[in-house]
Amino acid sequence: MNTALKYWKEAATVILTAGQRSLGADSLSSRTPVSSAALTPADSAHGRTLHFDYDVLMLKRSSRSGFMPNAYVFPGGLVDSSDFSGEWLDVFKPFAHLTHFGLRRVEQPPESRPPMFATDRRTFGSPITGDVAFRICALRETFEESGVLLFVAKHERESVLDRLREGRTGEPLRDSAKELTKRGELSRWRTLVNQDPSNFIRMCKELQLVPNIWALHEWGNWLTPVGRDGAARFDTAFFICCLQEVPDTLQDQKEIVRFQWSTPAEVLKSYRDRQLWIAPPQFYELSRMCRLTRLDDLHRFSSERAVEGCEQWLPVLSSDGEGSVSALPGDRLHPLSVHSNPEADASLHRFVGSEPYTVDIQMTIPPKYKHLQPLIGHQDSKL
């Protein structure tokens, strides 16, 4: 864990998607499709109808939560020192001969990598690299919050090793946890891991499981913008994972009070209709996902794109007199963007809105690292 961070705490989250149980592999959603016009301001969008064959897991935070109470979020949470523990070397021993335990090399130059990934963790006494530890954190937190455990069982190791050696990403992941659920193992261990995150290592050793870090593909890196003094700020690694079908979940009624499996378009429409609230990063990433409505396409894209890397995004807040503006990298108002004449520059990459349920995205620049551009406004009227 990077103890040198002064203002931001490191965290990890996973955008967990799964094929809809009632559908065949080649079918589209039988639920009422959502028009893209319902996801963006009515005066700027005349969009296509969006049919999805997958859902995304959203968790509603407790009203007692100290950070974003009542918000719907992706599963994830704070990094624990145990995520960087040297004991993981024993758990990953079958994969120790592979660089970074078989994770693919990211092509992004080290000098432009987000610091949370680029930091040499050996300087903090850990033999575990950030790209491994943050995946462990995301998997552990997903297990704690939802009961969904993504792992490689002992009898699956050779087939996973074969795929890693051959560089095959394969199809969306199958859920391997059903047998453990039947035996009651997951419920007992989940209680122990919630009590002490280091029990995640102990569980993996005793059950001979390896956290499936290879199923998580690098997606992005968001920092909480600077707000009022004392407010929590997080430096969060975003990953994405595609499952073939919706896994079983376990309710805890503590930090998380509700699970919801919905298509990205359904979540965005519920937000527009003020039925739930999501933070700007969730709004942005769900808007990106509306570009790919088939699970196989999303899995293929996220797997292939992940080796490109990602930007570190710190929104910078300001006001234009009519509402709030939250500038992202590349926007003419963002301090890390280079613009010779910001007043005349048309470069936009920002959130705009006058209150929590009217946030929208303005973007006139292409996304970096071969990423998806969010489905927004008039730019998508011809789709």
Coordinates of N, CA and C in Angstrom, one line a residue, residues 157-341:
R157 N -6.4 -25.0 -12.6 CA -5.1 -24.2 -12.8 C -4.4 -24.5 -14.1
E158 N -4.4 -25.8 -14.5 CA -3.6 -26.1 -15.7 C -4.3 -25.5 -17.0
S159 N -5.6 -25.6 -17.0 CA -6.3 -25.0 -18.2 C -6.1 -23.5 -18.2
V160 N -6.1 -22.8 -17.1 CA -5.8 -21.4 -17.0 C -4.4 -21.1 -17.4
L161 N -3.4 -21.9 -16.9 CA -2.0 -21.7 -17.3 C -1.9 -21.8 -18.8
D162 N -2.5 -22.8 -19.4 CA -2.4 -23.0 -20.9 C -2.9 -21.8 -21.6
R163 N -4.1 -21.2 -21.2 CA -4.6 -20.0 -21.8 C -3.7 -18.8 -21.7
L164 N -3.1 -18.7 -20.5 CA -2.2 -17.6 -20.3 C -0.9 -17.7 -21.1
R165 N -0.4 -18.9 -21.3 CA 0.8 -19.1 -22.1 C 0.5 -18.8 -23.6
E166 N -0.7 -19.1 -24.0 CA -1.0 -18.9 -25.4 C -1.6 -17.5 -25.6
G167 N -1.8 -16.7 -24.6 CA -2.3 -15.4 -24.7 C -3.8 -15.4 -25.1
R168 N -4.5 -16.4 -24.8 CA -6.0 -16.5 -25.1 C -6.8 -15.9 -23.9
T169 N -7.7 -15.0 -24.3 CA -8.6 -14.4 -23.3 C -9.9 -15.1 -23.2
G170 N -10.2 -15.9 -24.3 CA -11.4 -16.8 -24.2 C -12.7 -16.0 -24.2
E171 N -13.7 -16.7 -23.7 CA -15.1 -16.2 -23.6 C -15.3 -15.6 -22.2
P172 N -16.5 -14.9 -22.0 CA -16.8 -14.5 -20.7 C -16.7 -15.6 -19.6
L173 N -16.3 -15.2 -18.4 CA -16.0 -16.2 -17.4 C -17.2 -16.9 -16.9
R174 N -17.0 -18.2 -16.6 CA -18.1 -18.9 -15.9 C -17.9 -18.8 -14.4
D175 N -19.0 -18.8 -13.7 CA -19.0 -18.7 -12.2 C -18.6 -20.0 -11.6
S176 N -17.5 -20.0 -10.8 CA -17.0 -21.2 -10.2 C -17.4 -21.4 -8.8
A177 N -18.2 -20.5 -8.2 CA -18.4 -20.5 -6.8 C -19.6 -21.3 -6.3
K178 N -20.4 -21.8 -7.3 CA -21.7 -22.4 -6.9 C -21.5 -23.6 -5.9
E179 N -20.5 -24.4 -6.2 CA -20.3 -25.6 -5.3 C -19.9 -25.2 -3.9
L180 N -19.1 -24.2 -3.8 CA -18.7 -23.7 -2.5 C -20.0 -23.1 -1.8
T181 N -20.8 -22.5 -2.5 CA -22.1 -21.9 -1.9 C -22.9 -23.0 -1.4
K182 N -23.0 -24.1 -2.1 CA -23.8 -25.3 -1.6 C -23.3 -25.8 -0.3
R183 N -22.0 -25.8 -0.2 CA -21.3 -26.4 1.0 C -21.4 -25.4 2.2
G184 N -21.8 -24.2 1.9 CA -21.9 -23.2 3.0 C -20.5 -22.6 3.3
E185 N -19.5 -22.8 2.5 CA -18.2 -22.3 2.7 C -18.1 -20.8 2.6
L186 N -18.8 -20.3 1.5 CA -18.6 -18.8 1.2 C -19.2 -18.0 2.3
S187 N -20.4 -18.3 2.9 CA -21.0 -17.5 3.9 C -20.1 -17.4 5.1
R188 N -19.5 -18.5 5.5 CA -18.7 -18.5 6.7 C -17.4 -17.7 6.5
W189 N -16.8 -17.9 5.3 CA -15.6 -17.1 5.1 C -15.8 -15.7 4.8
R190 N -17.0 -15.4 4.3 CA -17.3 -14.0 4.0 C -17.4 -13.2 5.3
T191 N -17.9 -13.8 6.4 CA -18.0 -13.2 7.7 C -16.6 -12.9 8.2
L192 N -15.7 -13.9 8.0 CA -14.3 -13.8 8.5 C -13.6 -12.7 7.8
V193 N -13.8 -12.6 6.4 CA -13.1 -11.6 5.6 C -13.6 -10.2 6.0
N194 N -14.9 -10.1 6.2 CA -15.4 -8.8 6.6 C -14.8 -8.4 8.0
Q195 N -14.5 -9.3 8.8 CA -13.9 -9.0 10.1 C -12.5 -8.6 10.0
D196 N -11.8 -9.2 9.1 CA -10.3 -9.0 8.9 C -10.0 -9.3 7.5
P197 N -9.6 -8.3 6.7 CA -9.3 -8.5 5.3 C -8.2 -9.5 5.0
S198 N -7.3 -9.7 6.0 CA -6.2 -10.6 5.8 C -6.7 -12.1 5.8
N199 N -7.9 -12.3 6.3 CA -8.5 -13.6 6.2 C -8.8 -14.1 4.8
F200 N -8.7 -13.1 3.8 CA -8.9 -13.5 2.4 C -7.7 -14.4 2.0
I201 N -6.5 -14.1 2.5 CA -5.4 -14.9 2.1 C -5.6 -16.3 2.8
R202 N -5.9 -16.3 4.0 CA -6.1 -17.5 4.7 C -7.2 -18.4 4.0
M203 N -8.3 -17.8 3.6 CA -9.3 -18.5 2.9 C -8.8 -19.2 1.6
C204 N -8.0 -18.4 0.8 CA -7.5 -18.9 -0.4 C -6.6 -20.1 -0.2
K205 N -5.8 -20.0 0.9 CA -4.8 -21.1 1.2 C -5.6 -22.3 1.6
E206 N -6.5 -22.2 2.5 CA -7.2 -23.4 3.1 C -8.1 -24.0 2.0
L207 N -8.8 -23.2 1.2 CA -9.7 -23.8 0.1 C -8.9 -24.1 -1.2
Q208 N -7.6 -23.8 -1.2 CA -6.8 -24.0 -2.4 C -7.4 -23.2 -3.6
L209 N -7.7 -22.0 -3.4 CA -8.2 -21.1 -4.4 C -7.2 -20.0 -4.8
V210 N -7.2 -19.6 -6.0 CA -6.4 -18.5 -6.5 C -7.4 -17.4 -7.0
P211 N -7.3 -16.2 -6.4 CA -8.1 -15.1 -6.9 C -8.0 -14.9 -8.5
N212 N -9.1 -14.8 -9.2 CA -9.0 -14.8 -10.6 C -8.7 -13.4 -11.1
I213 N -7.4 -13.0 -10.9 CA -7.0 -11.6 -11.3 C -7.0 -11.5 -12.8
W214 N -7.0 -12.6 -13.6 CA -6.9 -12.5 -15.0 C -8.3 -12.2 -15.7
A215 N -9.4 -12.3 -14.9 CA -10.7 -12.0 -15.4 C -11.0 -10.5 -15.3
L216 N -10.1 -9.8 -14.6 CA -10.3 -8.3 -14.4 C -9.5 -7.6 -15.4
H217 N -10.1 -6.8 -16.2 CA -9.3 -6.0 -17.3 C -9.3 -4.5 -16.9
E218 N -8.1 -3.9 -17.0 CA -7.9 -2.5 -16.6 C -8.9 -1.6 -17.4
W219 N -9.5 -0.7 -16.8 CA -10.6 0.1 -17.4 C -10.3 1.6 -17.2
G220 N -9.9 2.0 -16.0 CA -9.7 3.4 -15.8 C -9.2 3.7 -14.4
N221 N -9.0 5.0 -14.1 CA -8.4 5.4 -12.8 C -9.0 6.8 -12.5
W222 N -9.9 6.8 -11.5 CA -10.6 8.1 -11.1 C -10.1 8.5 -9.7
L223 N -9.9 9.8 -9.6 CA -9.6 10.4 -8.3 C -10.8 11.3 -7.9
T224 N -11.1 11.2 -6.6 CA -12.1 12.1 -6.0 C -11.7 13.5 -6.1
P225 N -12.5 14.4 -6.7 CA -12.1 15.8 -6.8 C -12.0 16.4 -5.4
V226 N -11.1 17.5 -5.4 CA -10.9 18.2 -4.1 C -12.2 19.0 -3.8
G227 N -12.7 18.7 -2.6 CA -13.9 19.4 -2.2 C -13.7 20.0 -0.8
R228 N -14.7 19.9 0.0 CA -14.6 20.5 1.4 C -13.5 19.8 2.2
D229 N -12.9 20.6 3.1 CA -11.8 20.1 3.9 C -12.4 18.9 4.7
G230 N -11.6 17.8 4.8 CA -11.9 16.7 5.6 C -12.7 15.6 4.8
A231 N -13.2 16.0 3.6 CA -14.0 15.0 2.8 C -13.1 13.8 2.4
A232 N -13.6 12.7 2.3 CA -12.9 11.5 1.9 C -12.5 11.6 0.4
R233 N -11.3 11.3 0.1 CA -10.8 11.3 -1.3 C -10.2 10.0 -1.6
F234 N -10.5 9.4 -2.8 CA -10.0 8.1 -3.2 C -9.3 8.1 -4.6
D235 N -8.2 7.4 -4.7 CA -7.5 7.1 -5.9 C -7.9 5.7 -6.3
T236 N -8.9 5.6 -7.3 CA -9.5 4.3 -7.5 C -9.2 3.7 -8.8
A237 N -8.7 2.4 -8.8 CA -8.5 1.7 -10.0 C -9.8 1.0 -10.4
F238 N -10.2 1.2 -11.7 CA -11.5 0.6 -12.2 C -11.1 -0.5 -13.1
F239 N -11.7 -1.7 -12.9 CA -11.5 -2.9 -13.7 C -12.9 -3.2 -14.2
I240 N -12.9 -4.1 -15.2 CA -14.2 -4.6 -15.8 C -14.1 -6.1 -15.9
C241 N -15.2 -6.8 -15.6 CA -15.2 -8.3 -15.7 C -16.5 -8.7 -16.3
C242 N -16.5 -9.7 -17.2 CA -17.7 -10.2 -17.9 C -17.9 -11.7 -17.5
L243 N -19.1 -12.0 -16.9 CA -19.5 -13.3 -16.6 C -20.5 -13.8 -17.6
Q244 N -20.6 -15.1 -17.8 CA -21.5 -15.7 -18.7 C -23.0 -15.6 -18.2
E245 N -23.1 -15.6 -16.9 CA -24.5 -15.5 -16.3 C -24.4 -14.9 -14.9
V246 N -25.5 -14.3 -14.5 CA -25.6 -13.6 -13.2 C -25.3 -14.6 -12.1
P247 N -24.3 -14.3 -11.2 CA -24.0 -15.2 -10.1 C -24.9 -15.0 -8.9
D248 N -24.8 -15.9 -8.0 CA -25.6 -15.8 -6.7 C -24.9 -14.7 -5.9
T249 N -25.8 -13.9 -5.2 CA -25.3 -12.9 -4.3 C -25.8 -13.1 -2.9
L250 N -25.1 -12.5 -1.9 CA -25.4 -12.7 -0.5 C -25.6 -11.3 0.1
Q251 N -26.8 -11.0 0.6 CA -27.1 -9.7 1.2 C -26.4 -9.6 2.6
D252 N -25.9 -8.4 2.9 CA -25.4 -8.2 4.3 C -26.1 -7.2 5.1
Q253 N -26.9 -6.3 4.5 CA -27.7 -5.3 5.2 C -26.9 -4.4 6.1
K254 N -25.6 -4.2 5.8 CA -24.8 -3.3 6.6 C -24.3 -2.2 5.7
E255 N -23.1 -2.3 5.1 CA -22.7 -1.2 4.2 C -23.5 -1.2 3.0
I256 N -23.9 -2.3 2.5 CA -24.7 -2.4 1.2 C -26.1 -2.9 1.6
V257 N -27.1 -2.2 1.1 CA -28.5 -2.5 1.5 C -29.3 -3.0 0.4
R258 N -28.8 -3.0 -0.9 CA -29.6 -3.5 -2.0 C -28.7 -3.9 -3.2
F259 N -29.0 -5.0 -3.9 CA -28.3 -5.4 -5.1 C -29.2 -5.1 -6.3
Q260 N -28.7 -4.7 -7.4 CA -29.5 -4.5 -8.6 C -28.7 -4.9 -9.8
W261 N -29.3 -5.8 -10.6 CA -28.7 -6.2 -11.8 C -29.6 -5.6 -12.9
S262 N -29.0 -4.6 -13.7 CA -29.8 -3.9 -14.7 C -28.8 -3.6 -15.9
T263 N -29.4 -3.3 -17.0 CA -28.6 -2.9 -18.1 C -28.0 -1.5 -17.9
P264 N -26.9 -1.2 -18.5 CA -26.4 0.2 -18.3 C -27.4 1.3 -18.7
A265 N -28.2 1.0 -19.7 CA -29.2 2.0 -20.1 C -30.3 2.1 -19.1
E266 N -30.7 1.0 -18.5 CA -31.7 1.1 -17.4 C -31.3 1.8 -16.2
V267 N -30.0 1.7 -15.8 CA -29.5 2.4 -14.7 C -29.5 3.9 -15.0
L268 N -29.0 4.3 -16.2 CA -29.0 5.7 -16.6 C -30.4 6.3 -16.7
K269 N -31.3 5.5 -17.2 CA -32.7 6.0 -17.2 C -33.3 6.2 -15.8
S270 N -33.0 5.3 -14.9 CA -33.5 5.4 -13.6 C -32.9 6.7 -12.9
Y271 N -31.6 6.9 -13.2 CA -31.0 8.1 -12.7 C -31.7 9.4 -13.3
R272 N -31.9 9.4 -14.6 CA -32.6 10.6 -15.2 C -34.0 10.8 -14.6
D273 N -34.6 9.7 -14.2 CA -36.0 9.7 -13.7 C -36.0 9.9 -12.2
R274 N -34.8 10.1 -11.6 CA -34.6 10.4 -10.2 C -35.0 9.3 -9.3
Q275 N -34.9 8.1 -9.8 CA -35.3 6.9 -9.0 C -34.1 6.4 -8.2
L276 N -32.9 6.7 -8.6 CA -31.7 6.4 -7.9 C -30.6 7.4 -8.3
W277 N -29.6 7.4 -7.4 CA -28.5 8.4 -7.7 C -27.2 7.7 -7.9
I278 N -26.4 8.1 -8.9 CA -25.1 7.5 -9.2 C -24.1 8.7 -9.3
A279 N -22.9 8.5 -8.9 CA -21.9 9.5 -8.9 C -21.4 9.7 -10.4
P280 N -20.7 10.8 -10.7 CA -20.3 11.1 -12.0 C -19.4 10.0 -12.6
P281 N -18.4 9.4 -11.9 CA -17.7 8.3 -12.6 C -18.6 7.1 -13.0
Q282 N -19.6 6.7 -12.2 CA -20.5 5.7 -12.6 C -21.3 6.1 -13.8
F283 N -21.7 7.4 -13.8 CA -22.5 7.9 -15.0 C -21.7 7.8 -16.2
Y284 N -20.4 8.2 -16.1 CA -19.5 8.2 -17.3 C -19.3 6.8 -17.8
E285 N -18.9 5.9 -16.9 CA -18.6 4.6 -17.4 C -19.8 3.8 -17.9
L286 N -21.0 4.0 -17.3 CA -22.2 3.4 -17.9 C -22.5 3.9 -19.3
S287 N -22.2 5.2 -19.4 CA -22.5 5.9 -20.7 C -21.5 5.3 -21.8
R288 N -20.3 5.0 -21.4 CA -19.4 4.3 -22.3 C -19.9 2.9 -22.7
M289 N -20.4 2.2 -21.7 CA -20.8 0.8 -22.0 C -22.0 0.8 -22.9
C290 N -22.8 1.9 -23.0 CA -23.9 1.9 -23.9 C -23.5 1.8 -25.4
R291 N -22.2 1.9 -25.7 CA -21.7 1.7 -27.0 C -21.7 0.2 -27.4
L292 N -21.6 -0.6 -26.4 CA -21.5 -2.1 -26.7 C -22.6 -2.8 -25.9
T293 N -23.6 -3.3 -26.6 CA -24.8 -3.8 -26.0 C -24.8 -5.4 -25.9
R294 N -23.8 -6.0 -26.6 CA -23.7 -7.4 -26.5 C -22.5 -7.8 -25.6
L295 N -22.7 -8.8 -24.7 CA -21.7 -9.2 -23.7 C -20.4 -9.6 -24.4
D296 N -20.5 -10.4 -25.5 CA -19.3 -10.9 -26.2 C -18.5 -9.7 -26.7
D297 N -19.2 -8.7 -27.2 CA -18.5 -7.6 -27.8 C -17.8 -6.8 -26.7
L298 N -18.5 -6.6 -25.5 CA -17.9 -5.9 -24.4 C -16.7 -6.7 -23.9
H299 N -16.8 -8.0 -23.7 CA -15.7 -8.8 -23.2 C -14.5 -8.7 -24.2
R300 N -14.8 -8.8 -25.5 CA -13.7 -8.8 -26.5 C -13.0 -7.4 -26.4
F301 N -13.8 -6.3 -26.4 CA -13.2 -5.0 -26.4 C -12.4 -4.7 -25.1
S302 N -13.0 -5.0 -24.0 CA -12.3 -4.7 -22.7 C -11.0 -5.5 -22.6
S303 N -11.0 -6.8 -23.0 CA -9.8 -7.6 -22.9 C -8.7 -7.1 -23.9
E304 N -9.1 -6.7 -25.1 CA -8.1 -6.3 -26.0 C -7.6 -4.9 -25.7
R305 N -8.5 -4.0 -25.3 CA -8.1 -2.6 -25.0 C -7.3 -2.5 -23.8
A306 N -7.4 -3.4 -22.8 CA -6.8 -3.2 -21.5 C -5.3 -3.0 -21.6
V307 N -4.6 -3.6 -22.6 CA -3.2 -3.5 -22.7 C -2.7 -2.1 -23.1
E308 N -3.7 -1.3 -23.5 CA -3.3 0.1 -23.9 C -3.0 1.0 -22.7
G309 N -3.6 0.6 -21.5 CA -3.5 1.4 -20.3 C -4.6 2.4 -20.1
C310 N -4.4 3.4 -19.3 CA -5.5 4.4 -19.0 C -4.9 5.7 -18.5
E311 N -5.7 6.7 -18.4 CA -5.3 8.0 -17.9 C -5.8 8.1 -16.4
Q312 N -5.1 8.9 -15.7 CA -5.5 9.3 -14.3 C -6.4 10.5 -14.5
W313 N -7.7 10.3 -14.0 CA -8.6 11.4 -14.1 C -9.0 12.0 -12.8
L314 N -8.6 13.3 -12.6 CA -8.9 14.1 -11.5 C -9.8 15.2 -11.9
P315 N -11.2 15.1 -11.7 CA -12.1 16.2 -12.1 C -11.7 17.5 -11.4
V316 N -11.8 18.6 -12.1 CA -11.5 19.9 -11.5 C -12.8 20.7 -11.5
L317 N -13.3 21.1 -10.3 CA -14.6 21.7 -10.2 C -14.5 23.3 -10.4
S318 N -15.5 23.8 -11.1 CA -15.6 25.3 -11.2 C -17.1 25.6 -11.5
S319 N -17.4 26.8 -11.7 CA -18.8 27.3 -12.0 C -18.8 28.2 -13.2
D320 N -19.9 28.0 -14.0 CA -20.0 28.9 -15.2 C -21.1 29.9 -15.0
G321 N -21.6 30.1 -13.8 CA -22.6 31.0 -13.5 C -24.0 30.4 -13.6
E322 N -24.2 29.4 -14.4 CA -25.5 28.7 -14.5 C -25.5 27.4 -13.8
G323 N -24.4 26.8 -13.5 CA -24.3 25.5 -12.9 C -22.8 25.2 -12.7
S324 N -22.6 23.9 -12.3 CA -21.3 23.5 -12.0 C -20.6 22.9 -13.2
V325 N -19.3 23.0 -13.3 CA -18.5 22.4 -14.4 C -17.4 21.6 -13.7
S326 N -17.3 20.3 -14.2 CA -16.2 19.4 -13.7 C -15.4 19.0 -14.9
A327 N -14.2 19.7 -15.0 CA -13.4 19.5 -16.2 C -12.5 18.2 -16.0
L328 N -12.4 17.4 -17.1 CA -11.6 16.2 -17.1 C -10.4 16.5 -18.0
P329 N -9.3 15.7 -18.0 CA -8.2 15.9 -18.8 C -8.5 16.1 -20.3
G330 N -7.9 17.1 -20.9 CA -8.2 17.4 -22.3 C -9.1 18.6 -22.5
D331 N -9.9 18.8 -21.4 CA -10.8 20.0 -21.5 C -10.0 21.3 -21.4
R332 N -10.4 22.3 -22.0 CA -9.7 23.6 -22.0 C -9.6 24.2 -20.7
L333 N -10.4 23.8 -19.7 CA -10.3 24.4 -18.4 C -9.5 23.5 -17.4
H334 N -9.1 22.3 -17.9 CA -8.4 21.5 -17.0 C -6.9 21.9 -16.8
P335 N -6.4 22.1 -15.6 CA -5.0 22.7 -15.5 C -3.9 21.8 -16.1
L336 N -4.2 20.5 -16.2 CA -3.1 19.7 -16.8 C -3.2 19.6 -18.3
S337 N -4.1 20.3 -18.9 CA -4.2 20.3 -20.4 C -3.5 21.5 -20.9
V338 N -2.9 21.3 -22.1 CA -2.1 22.4 -22.7 C -2.9 23.1 -23.8
H339 N -3.3 24.3 -23.6 CA -4.0 25.0 -24.6 C -3.4 26.4 -24.8
S340 N -3.1 26.8 -26.0 CA -2.5 28.1 -26.2 C -3.5 29.3 -26.0
N341 N -4.8 29.1 -26.3 CA -5.8 30.1 -26.1 C -7.0 29.4 -25.5

